[in-house]
PDB file of C-alpha atoms in Angstrom:
ATOM      1  CA  UNK A   1      67.865  49.419 119.987  1.00  0.00           C
ATOM      2  CA  UNK A   2      67.747  49.031 116.068  1.00  0.00           C
ATOM      3  CA  UNK A   3      69.240  51.084 113.435  1.00  0.00           C
ATOM      4  CA  UNK A   4      66.260  53.112 112.926  1.00  0.00           C
ATOM      5  CA  UNK A   5      66.315  53.758 116.248  1.00  0.00           C
ATOM      6  CA  UNK A   6      70.095  54.933 117.028  1.00  0.00           C
ATOM      7  CA  UNK A   7      70.277  57.332 113.988  1.00  0.00           C
ATOM      8  CA  UNK A   8      66.817  59.077 115.558  1.00  0.00           C
ATOM      9  CA  UNK A   9      68.421  59.051 118.811  1.00  0.00           C
ATOM     10  CA  UNK A  10      71.539  61.251 117.537  1.00  0.00           C
ATOM     11  CA  UNK A  11      69.856  63.063 115.235  1.00  0.00           C
ATOM     12  CA  UNK A  12      67.640  64.049 117.990  1.00  0.00           C
ATOM     13  CA  UNK A  13      70.688  64.683 120.123  1.00  0.00           C
ATOM     14  CA  UNK A  14      72.692  66.831 117.637  1.00  0.00           C
ATOM     15  CA  UNK A  15      69.026  68.848 117.174  1.00  0.00           C
ATOM     16  CA  UNK A  16      69.151  69.344 120.754  1.00  0.00           C
ATOM     17  CA  UNK A  17      72.665  70.306 121.252  1.00  0.00           C
ATOM     18  CA  UNK A  18      72.769  72.424 117.930  1.00  0.00           C
ATOM     19  CA  UNK A  19      69.963  74.634 119.985  1.00  0.00           C
ATOM     20  CA  UNK A  20      71.408  77.928 121.720  1.00  0.00           C
ATOM     21  CA  UNK A  21      71.309  77.776 125.260  1.00  0.00           C
ATOM     22  CA  UNK A  22      69.190  80.842 126.536  1.00  0.00           C
ATOM     23  CA  UNK A  23      69.115  81.538 130.326  1.00  0.00           C
ATOM     24  CA  UNK A  24      66.430  83.308 131.116  1.00  0.00           C
ATOM     25  CA  UNK A  25      64.536  84.541 134.277  1.00  0.00           C
ATOM     26  CA  UNK A  26      61.013  84.466 134.859  1.00  0.00           C
ATOM     27  CA  UNK A  27      61.139  87.775 136.706  1.00  0.00           C
ATOM     28  CA  UNK A  28      59.038  90.618 134.769  1.00  0.00           C
ATOM     29  CA  UNK A  29      58.018  87.539 132.078  1.00  0.00           C
ATOM     30  CA  UNK A  30      53.952  87.357 131.466  1.00  0.00           C
ATOM     31  CA  UNK A  31      54.278  84.384 133.541  1.00  0.00           C
ATOM     32  CA  UNK A  32      55.194  86.418 136.306  1.00  0.00           C
ATOM     33  CA  UNK A  33      52.988  89.007 135.939  1.00  0.00           C
ATOM     34  CA  UNK A  34      50.172  86.760 135.769  1.00  0.00           C
ATOM     35  CA  UNK A  35      50.872  84.816 138.982  1.00  0.00           C
ATOM     36  CA  UNK A  36      51.675  88.108 140.595  1.00  0.00           C
ATOM     37  CA  UNK A  37      47.837  89.419 139.656  1.00  0.00           C
ATOM     38  CA  UNK A  38      46.574  85.946 140.398  1.00  0.00           C
ATOM     39  CA  UNK A  39      45.057  86.590 143.948  1.00  0.00           C
ATOM     40  CA  UNK A  40      43.076  89.723 142.219  1.00  0.00           C
ATOM     41  CA  UNK A  41      41.465  87.099 139.632  1.00  0.00           C
ATOM     42  CA  UNK A  42      38.157  86.283 139.483  1.00  0.00           C
ATOM     43  CA  UNK A  43      37.461  82.179 138.583  1.00  0.00           C
ATOM     44  CA  UNK A  44      35.869  81.610 135.318  1.00  0.00           C
ATOM     45  CA  UNK A  45      33.543  78.630 134.336  1.00  0.00           C
ATOM     46  CA  UNK A  46      33.827  77.172 130.598  1.00  0.00           C
ATOM     47  CA  UNK A  47      31.582  74.867 129.301  1.00  0.00           C
ATOM     48  CA  UNK A  48      32.873  73.015 126.428  1.00  0.00           C
ATOM     49  CA  UNK A  49      31.272  70.850 123.836  1.00  0.00           C
ATOM     50  CA  UNK A  50      32.803  68.571 121.024  1.00  0.00           C
ATOM     51  CA  UNK A  51      33.437  65.210 118.947  1.00  0.00           C
ATOM     52  CA  UNK A  52      36.765  62.928 119.457  1.00  0.00           C
ATOM     53  CA  UNK A  53      37.501  61.245 116.165  1.00  0.00           C
ATOM     54  CA  UNK A  54      39.699  57.562 116.694  1.00  0.00           C
ATOM     55  CA  UNK A  55      40.442  56.397 113.784  1.00  0.00           C
ATOM     56  CA  UNK A  56      42.253  52.942 114.622  1.00  0.00           C
ATOM     57  CA  UNK A  57      42.125  51.510 111.296  1.00  0.00           C
ATOM     58  CA  UNK A  58      42.880  53.072 107.398  1.00  0.00           C
ATOM     59  CA  UNK A  59      44.491  55.238 105.593  1.00  0.00           C
ATOM     60  CA  UNK A  60      43.924  58.790 108.399  1.00  0.00           C
ATOM     61  CA  UNK A  61      44.607  56.451 110.905  1.00  0.00           C
ATOM     62  CA  UNK A  62      45.026  58.776 114.158  1.00  0.00           C
ATOM     63  CA  UNK A  63      45.691  56.073 116.693  1.00  0.00           C
ATOM     64  CA  UNK A  64      47.987  53.597 117.004  1.00  0.00           C
ATOM     65  CA  UNK A  65      49.038  50.621 118.512  1.00  0.00           C
ATOM     66  CA  UNK A  66      52.202  51.083 120.282  1.00  0.00           C
ATOM     67  CA  UNK A  67      52.639  48.309 123.179  1.00  0.00           C
ATOM     68  CA  UNK A  68      50.707  45.108 124.209  1.00  0.00           C
ATOM     69  CA  UNK A  69      51.599  42.108 127.003  1.00  0.00           C
ATOM     70  CA  UNK A  70      52.057  38.327 125.399  1.00  0.00           C
ATOM     71  CA  UNK A  71      48.074  37.726 126.380  1.00  0.00           C
ATOM     72  CA  UNK A  72      46.689  40.853 125.185  1.00  0.00           C
ATOM     73  CA  UNK A  73      44.583  39.491 122.352  1.00  0.00           C
ATOM     74  CA  UNK A  74      43.401  36.506 124.440  1.00  0.00           C
ATOM     75  CA  UNK A  75      42.128  38.459 126.990  1.00  0.00           C
ATOM     76  CA  UNK A  76      38.185  40.168 126.367  1.00  0.00           C
ATOM     77  CA  UNK A  77      39.123  43.082 127.612  1.00  0.00           C
ATOM     78  CA  UNK A  78      42.480  43.383 125.298  1.00  0.00           C
ATOM     79  CA  UNK A  79      44.113  44.248 128.761  1.00  0.00           C
ATOM     80  CA  UNK A  80      47.668  45.669 128.249  1.00  0.00           C
ATOM     81  CA  UNK A  81      47.310  47.075 125.043  1.00  0.00           C
ATOM     82  CA  UNK A  82      48.382  50.649 124.700  1.00  0.00           C
ATOM     83  CA  UNK A  83      47.827  53.472 122.075  1.00  0.00           C
ATOM     84  CA  UNK A  84      48.985  56.534 120.976  1.00  0.00           C
ATOM     85  CA  UNK A  85      46.636  59.053 119.615  1.00  0.00           C
ATOM     86  CA  UNK A  86      46.299  62.338 117.426  1.00  0.00           C
ATOM     87  CA  UNK A  87      42.658  62.490 117.087  1.00  0.00           C
ATOM     88  CA  UNK A  88      40.402  65.341 115.543  1.00  0.00           C
ATOM     89  CA  UNK A  89      38.624  67.126 117.678  1.00  0.00           C
ATOM     90  CA  UNK A  90      35.520  68.965 115.947  1.00  0.00           C
ATOM     91  CA  UNK A  91      32.248  71.319 116.511  1.00  0.00           C
ATOM     92  CA  UNK A  92      30.056  68.524 114.914  1.00  0.00           C
ATOM     93  CA  UNK A  93      29.780  64.877 115.021  1.00  0.00           C
ATOM     94  CA  UNK A  94      30.691  64.407 110.987  1.00  0.00           C
ATOM     95  CA  UNK A  95      34.514  64.323 110.670  1.00  0.00           C
ATOM     96  CA  UNK A  96      34.164  66.884 108.037  1.00  0.00           C
ATOM     97  CA  UNK A  97      32.778  69.313 110.803  1.00  0.00           C
ATOM     98  CA  UNK A  98      34.575  72.357 111.610  1.00  0.00           C
ATOM     99  CA  UNK A  99      38.073  71.694 113.346  1.00  0.00           C
ATOM    100  CA  UNK A 100      38.286  72.755 117.181  1.00  0.00           C
ATOM    101  CA  UNK A 101      41.625  70.999 117.806  1.00  0.00           C
ATOM    102  CA  UNK A 102      43.194  67.874 118.417  1.00  0.00           C
ATOM    103  CA  UNK A 103      43.046  65.409 121.577  1.00  0.00           C
ATOM    104  CA  UNK A 104      46.515  63.765 121.628  1.00  0.00           C
ATOM    105  CA  UNK A 105      47.740  61.515 124.709  1.00  0.00           C
ATOM    106  CA  UNK A 106      47.646  57.815 125.335  1.00  0.00           C
ATOM    107  CA  UNK A 107      45.014  55.315 126.476  1.00  0.00           C
ATOM    108  CA  UNK A 108      46.052  51.975 127.966  1.00  0.00           C
ATOM    109  CA  UNK A 109      43.268  49.016 128.465  1.00  0.00           C
ATOM    110  CA  UNK A 110      43.551  48.809 132.531  1.00  0.00           C
ATOM    111  CA  UNK A 111      40.714  46.085 133.370  1.00  0.00           C
ATOM    112  CA  UNK A 112      40.805  42.298 133.270  1.00  0.00           C
ATOM    113  CA  UNK A 113      36.812  42.967 134.427  1.00  0.00           C
ATOM    114  CA  UNK A 114      35.543  45.157 132.156  1.00  0.00           C
ATOM    115  CA  UNK A 115      36.860  46.852 128.917  1.00  0.00           C
ATOM    116  CA  UNK A 116      37.995  49.798 130.824  1.00  0.00           C
ATOM    117  CA  UNK A 117      40.485  52.343 129.387  1.00  0.00           C
ATOM    118  CA  UNK A 118      43.166  54.351 131.497  1.00  0.00           C
ATOM    119  CA  UNK A 119      43.673  57.953 129.430  1.00  0.00           C
ATOM    120  CA  UNK A 120      46.043  60.846 129.575  1.00  0.00           C
ATOM    121  CA  UNK A 121      45.480  62.991 126.982  1.00  0.00           C
ATOM    122  CA  UNK A 122      45.303  66.890 126.122  1.00  0.00           C
ATOM    123  CA  UNK A 123      43.152  68.432 124.394  1.00  0.00           C
ATOM    124  CA  UNK A 124      45.020  71.087 122.429  1.00  0.00           C
ATOM    125  CA  UNK A 125      42.795  74.109 120.852  1.00  0.00           C
ATOM    126  CA  UNK A 126      43.913  75.094 117.346  1.00  0.00           C
ATOM    127  CA  UNK A 127      40.756  77.728 116.660  1.00  0.00           C
ATOM    128  CA  UNK A 128      38.565  80.254 118.199  1.00  0.00           C
ATOM    129  CA  UNK A 129      38.713  81.952 121.507  1.00  0.00           C
ATOM    130  CA  UNK A 130      40.712  79.153 122.943  1.00  0.00           C
ATOM    131  CA  UNK A 131      43.498  78.922 120.141  1.00  0.00           C
ATOM    132  CA  UNK A 132      46.721  77.665 121.970  1.00  0.00           C
ATOM    133  CA  UNK A 133      45.023  76.706 125.245  1.00  0.00           C
ATOM    134  CA  UNK A 134      44.686  73.187 126.335  1.00  0.00           C
ATOM    135  CA  UNK A 135      42.971  71.461 129.066  1.00  0.00           C
ATOM    136  CA  UNK A 136      44.557  67.953 130.690  1.00  0.00           C
ATOM    137  CA  UNK A 137      42.212  64.961 131.567  1.00  0.00           C
ATOM    138  CA  UNK A 138      43.741  61.658 133.265  1.00  0.00           C
ATOM    139  CA  UNK A 139      41.552  59.007 134.747  1.00  0.00           C
ATOM    140  CA  UNK A 140      39.117  56.238 134.153  1.00  0.00           C
ATOM    141  CA  UNK A 141      37.208  55.621 130.575  1.00  0.00           C
ATOM    142  CA  UNK A 142      35.153  52.479 131.252  1.00  0.00           C
ATOM    143  CA  UNK A 143      33.822  52.791 127.458  1.00  0.00           C
ATOM    144  CA  UNK A 144      30.783  50.374 127.831  1.00  0.00           C
ATOM    145  CA  UNK A 145      29.146  52.601 130.050  1.00  0.00           C
ATOM    146  CA  UNK A 146      27.073  55.359 128.484  1.00  0.00           C
ATOM    147  CA  UNK A 147      28.280  57.801 129.885  1.00  0.00           C
ATOM    148  CA  UNK A 148      31.785  58.230 131.628  1.00  0.00           C
ATOM    149  CA  UNK A 149      33.116  61.033 133.639  1.00  0.00           C
ATOM    150  CA  UNK A 150      37.132  61.810 133.535  1.00  0.00           C
ATOM    151  CA  UNK A 151      38.405  64.347 135.616  1.00  0.00           C
ATOM    152  CA  UNK A 152      40.276  67.415 134.374  1.00  0.00           C
ATOM    153  CA  UNK A 153      43.456  67.634 136.162  1.00  0.00           C
ATOM    154  CA  UNK A 154      45.363  70.955 134.740  1.00  0.00           C
ATOM    155  CA  UNK A 155      45.486  73.154 131.708  1.00  0.00           C
ATOM    156  CA  UNK A 156      47.553  75.804 129.738  1.00  0.00           C
ATOM    157  CA  UNK A 157      46.883  79.377 127.920  1.00  0.00           C
ATOM    158  CA  UNK A 158      43.903  80.469 129.757  1.00  0.00           C
ATOM    159  CA  UNK A 159      42.963  77.262 131.144  1.00  0.00           C
ATOM    160  CA  UNK A 160      46.040  77.635 133.648  1.00  0.00           C
ATOM    161  CA  UNK A 161      45.161  76.076 136.640  1.00  0.00           C
ATOM    162  CA  UNK A 162      42.159  74.287 135.433  1.00  0.00           C
ATOM    163  CA  UNK A 163      40.322  71.724 137.566  1.00  0.00           C
ATOM    164  CA  UNK A 164      36.901  70.262 136.244  1.00  0.00           C
ATOM    165  CA  UNK A 165      35.517  67.048 134.622  1.00  0.00           C
ATOM    166  CA  UNK A 166      34.692  65.744 130.912  1.00  0.00           C
ATOM    167  CA  UNK A 167      31.705  63.532 130.566  1.00  0.00           C
ATOM    168  CA  UNK A 168      32.235  61.433 127.610  1.00  0.00           C
ATOM    169  CA  UNK A 169      29.206  59.601 125.608  1.00  0.00           C
ATOM    170  CA  UNK A 170      30.105  57.174 122.802  1.00  0.00           C
ATOM    171  CA  UNK A 171      28.532  58.441 119.425  1.00  0.00           C
ATOM    172  CA  UNK A 172      29.220  56.484 116.868  1.00  0.00           C
ATOM    173  CA  UNK A 173      31.298  53.208 117.123  1.00  0.00           C
ATOM    174  CA  UNK A 174      32.544  50.676 114.324  1.00  0.00           C
ATOM    175  CA  UNK A 175      35.623  48.106 113.448  1.00  0.00           C
ATOM    176  CA  UNK A 176      37.728  51.198 112.165  1.00  0.00           C
ATOM    177  CA  UNK A 177      35.960  54.450 113.799  1.00  0.00           C
ATOM    178  CA  UNK A 178      34.600  55.582 117.342  1.00  0.00           C
ATOM    179  CA  UNK A 179      32.994  59.039 117.664  1.00  0.00           C
ATOM    180  CA  UNK A 180      33.106  60.303 121.395  1.00  0.00           C
ATOM    181  CA  UNK A 181      31.100  63.329 122.322  1.00  0.00           C
ATOM    182  CA  UNK A 182      32.363  65.611 124.863  1.00  0.00           C
ATOM    183  CA  UNK A 183      30.767  68.127 127.723  1.00  0.00           C
ATOM    184  CA  UNK A 184      33.564  69.525 129.272  1.00  0.00           C
ATOM    185  CA  UNK A 185      32.953  71.596 132.743  1.00  0.00           C
ATOM    186  CA  UNK A 186      36.331  73.674 133.659  1.00  0.00           C
ATOM    187  CA  UNK A 187      37.404  76.332 136.276  1.00  0.00           C
ATOM    188  CA  UNK A 188      40.113  78.324 135.684  1.00  0.00           C
ATOM    189  CA  UNK A 189      41.473  81.838 136.124  1.00  0.00           C
TER     190      UNK A 189
END
């Protein structure tokens, strides 16, 4: 670990140790009440539509490479490259459109046969009736296909116990930016 990494780790440990240790129980909490009433809850279906803006180059970059194999850039599928991202989710396709939230996670180029990503991400909603809630997506994204289906495996807030799917369709792509249209269907309580 380099000097910067060591300094960062020490700072992180200091912050964690400085935080007061609080013991709490779930008994009586909002979560416990929610769980106790779960058997009475009706399953809900939510449909969402938004655009994901993946900026890979430039001053407003939202996706950065964090790992690669020694032969990644010799591979026609960029096999082995891993990016971490914090991308805007907007109502419309324009980057200046209303911000609904962020897509935060990572994708790795995981196929030697075609350009295909393994995506692990959270759609974190920061406005509207879903503010403070999130949906978790984990799955294969074969980006050369016109429409890709990715599974929703969970959620938080209004999306507790979520399951469903997200359909992804590339709206625009160039060397610095990919805009992906998402249609999401989530079942939750």
